[in-house]
Amino acid sequence: AQSVTQPDIHITVSEGASLELRCNYSYGATPYLFWYVQSPGQGLQLLLKYFSGDTLVQGIKGFEAEFKRSQSSFNLRKPSVHWSDAAEYFCAVVPSGTYKYIFGTGTRLKVLA
Amino acid sequence: GAVVSQHPSWVICKSGTSVKIECRSLDFQATTMFWYRQFPKQSLMLMATSNEGSKATYEQGVEKDKFLINHASLTLSTLTVTSAHPEDSSFYICSARDPGYTEAFFGQGTRLTVV
């Protein structure tokens, strides 16, 4: 069965530090890959997505992610974190053509001033 | 991208009553919509797939008689939580497939609290 793993439940970084959130998936083929951010009590905001092509994708708010087929990973990065980035981050995979999103368990980011 | 709207954003209801949540595609026709549920501090889990003009398809473990889904038009799907109980309190999010895009688009979610 398809699955998504976000190994880090909580991450704390200092403002201005770099950030990497990990995401690994289990799927026979290359799925569509997404990162979403959710602030408390809010809905999902799409940060970036990967369908095919260039494995390094740029998103909003200065985020980027790199797809590595050999590692079945799609890690999210940001070179300098801002206090407003504190939120819950979800990685999601979508088997091609299904439109059904399989979400990871999420990583809660805390930013220290 | 396409716009999906959910209503209401939050609702409080008494135990034993039913509550309806609407999911609308505002600028496209959605033949397929999806309903997800998110328990506090947990991830989102797909509950069911809603197809316009036909019965919904429920994921394993989801009670179809408790979570009634109706997709009567190409722009509207509704989720009715029947005989709600406190354990049904959750964040419900819908998504809709726009045929012009490879991805689905999410509504802003509805927070249901059953007291």
mmCIF file of N, CA and C in Angstrom, chain B residues 8 10-21 66-67 79-90 92 110-115:
data_model
loop_
_atom_site.group_PDB
_atom_site.id
_atom_site.type_symbol
_atom_site.label_atom_id
_atom_site.label_comp_id
_atom_site.label_asym_id
_atom_site.label_seq_id
_atom_site.Cartn_x
_atom_site.Cartn_y
_atom_site.Cartn_z
ATOM 1 N N PRO B 8 -20.159 25.504 6.520
ATOM 2 C CA PRO B 8 -19.571 26.654 7.207
ATOM 3 C C PRO B 8 -18.091 26.417 7.516
ATOM 4 N N TRP B 10 -16.919 26.809 10.589
ATOM 5 C CA TRP B 10 -16.959 26.101 11.855
ATOM 6 C C TRP B 10 -18.423 25.941 12.269
ATOM 7 N N VAL B 11 -18.693 24.890 13.002
ATOM 8 C CA VAL B 11 -20.046 24.636 13.455
ATOM 9 C C VAL B 11 -20.003 23.880 14.771
ATOM 10 N N ILE B 12 -20.902 24.256 15.648
ATOM 11 C CA ILE B 12 -21.079 23.560 16.917
ATOM 12 C C ILE B 12 -22.478 22.985 16.931
ATOM 13 N N CYS B 13 -22.595 21.713 17.239
ATOM 14 C CA CYS B 13 -23.923 21.114 17.293
ATOM 15 C C CYS B 13 -24.057 20.231 18.525
ATOM 16 N N LYS B 14 -25.291 19.971 18.868
ATOM 17 C CA LYS B 14 -25.550 19.126 20.028
ATOM 18 C C LYS B 14 -25.478 17.654 19.642
ATOM 19 N N SER B 15 -25.069 16.864 20.579
ATOM 20 C CA SER B 15 -24.976 15.432 20.359
ATOM 21 C C SER B 15 -26.339 14.876 19.954
ATOM 22 N N GLY B 16 -26.351 14.055 18.926
ATOM 23 C CA GLY B 16 -27.587 13.461 18.436
ATOM 24 C C GLY B 16 -28.197 14.166 17.241
ATOM 25 N N THR B 17 -27.749 15.355 16.971
ATOM 26 C CA THR B 17 -28.273 16.087 15.817
ATOM 27 C C THR B 17 -27.413 15.817 14.589
ATOM 28 N N SER B 18 -27.900 16.268 13.437
ATOM 29 C CA SER B 18 -27.163 16.100 12.190
ATOM 30 C C SER B 18 -26.666 17.451 11.704
ATOM 31 N N VAL B 19 -25.571 17.450 11.025
ATOM 32 C CA VAL B 19 -25.001 18.691 10.516
ATOM 33 C C VAL B 19 -24.523 18.472 9.090
ATOM 34 N N LYS B 20 -24.765 19.475 8.241
ATOM 35 C CA LYS B 20 -24.397 19.386 6.836
ATOM 36 C C LYS B 20 -23.275 20.362 6.515
ATOM 37 N N ILE B 21 -22.299 19.872 5.780
ATOM 38 C CA ILE B 21 -21.170 20.695 5.338
ATOM 39 C C ILE B 21 -21.187 20.724 3.818
ATOM 40 N N LYS B 66 -23.377 6.984 8.491
ATOM 41 C CA LYS B 66 -23.147 8.092 9.405
ATOM 42 C C LYS B 66 -22.698 9.337 8.648
ATOM 43 N N PHE B 67 -21.911 9.129 7.641
ATOM 44 C CA PHE B 67 -21.377 10.235 6.848
ATOM 45 C C PHE B 67 -22.012 10.162 5.455
ATOM 46 N N LEU B 79 -21.565 16.886 2.746
ATOM 47 C CA LEU B 79 -21.279 15.839 3.728
ATOM 48 C C LEU B 79 -22.194 16.084 4.916
ATOM 49 N N THR B 80 -23.031 15.115 5.225
ATOM 50 C CA THR B 80 -23.906 15.224 6.380
ATOM 51 C C THR B 80 -23.465 14.226 7.435
ATOM 52 N N VAL B 81 -23.138 14.753 8.595
ATOM 53 C CA VAL B 81 -22.790 13.900 9.723
ATOM 54 C C VAL B 81 -24.077 13.659 10.491
ATOM 55 N N THR B 82 -24.553 12.432 10.467
ATOM 56 C CA THR B 82 -25.833 12.118 11.089
ATOM 57 C C THR B 82 -25.640 11.662 12.531
ATOM 58 N N SER B 83 -26.603 12.027 13.365
ATOM 59 C CA SER B 83 -26.559 11.656 14.772
ATOM 60 C C SER B 83 -25.150 11.854 15.327
ATOM 61 N N ALA B 84 -24.723 13.075 15.269
ATOM 62 C CA ALA B 84 -23.337 13.386 15.640
ATOM 63 C C ALA B 84 -23.081 13.131 17.117
ATOM 64 N N HIS B 85 -21.886 12.681 17.412
ATOM 65 C CA HIS B 85 -21.436 12.473 18.781
ATOM 66 C C HIS B 85 -20.107 13.184 18.985
ATOM 67 N N PRO B 86 -19.722 13.412 20.218
ATOM 68 C CA PRO B 86 -18.470 14.135 20.466
ATOM 69 C C PRO B 86 -17.263 13.556 19.741
ATOM 70 N N GLU B 87 -17.231 12.257 19.539
ATOM 71 C CA GLU B 87 -16.083 11.667 18.846
ATOM 72 C C GLU B 87 -16.053 12.005 17.363
ATOM 73 N N ASP B 88 -17.138 12.597 16.853
ATOM 74 C CA ASP B 88 -17.150 13.054 15.465
ATOM 75 C C ASP B 88 -16.536 14.446 15.326
ATOM 76 N N SER B 89 -16.255 15.066 16.449
ATOM 77 C CA SER B 89 -15.625 16.388 16.404
ATOM 78 C C SER B 89 -14.300 16.276 15.675
ATOM 79 N N SER B 90 -14.131 17.108 14.678
ATOM 80 C CA SER B 90 -12.947 16.975 13.823
ATOM 81 C C SER B 90 -12.911 18.138 12.841
ATOM 82 N N TYR B 92 -12.961 18.841 8.926
ATOM 83 C CA TYR B 92 -13.326 18.172 7.680
ATOM 84 C C TYR B 92 -12.936 19.063 6.507
ATOM 85 N N THR B 110 -13.767 22.739 7.507
ATOM 86 C CA THR B 110 -14.857 23.013 8.447
ATOM 87 C C THR B 110 -14.523 22.339 9.766
ATOM 88 N N ARG B 111 -14.525 23.142 10.815
ATOM 89 C CA ARG B 111 -14.268 22.563 12.136
ATOM 90 C C ARG B 111 -15.594 22.246 12.797
ATOM 91 N N LEU B 112 -15.818 20.985 13.065
ATOM 92 C CA LEU B 112 -17.054 20.534 13.707
ATOM 93 C C LEU B 112 -16.778 20.200 15.160
ATOM 94 N N THR B 113 -17.570 20.789 16.025
ATOM 95 C CA THR B 113 -17.505 20.469 17.454
ATOM 96 C C THR B 113 -18.872 19.980 17.891
ATOM 97 N N VAL B 114 -18.901 18.802 18.432
ATOM 98 C CA VAL B 114 -20.154 18.211 18.912
ATOM 99 C C VAL B 114 -20.134 18.232 20.433
ATOM 100 N N VAL B 115 -21.144 18.863 21.004
ATOM 101 C CA VAL B 115 -21.171 19.006 22.472
ATOM 102 C C VAL B 115 -22.330 18.215 23.069
#
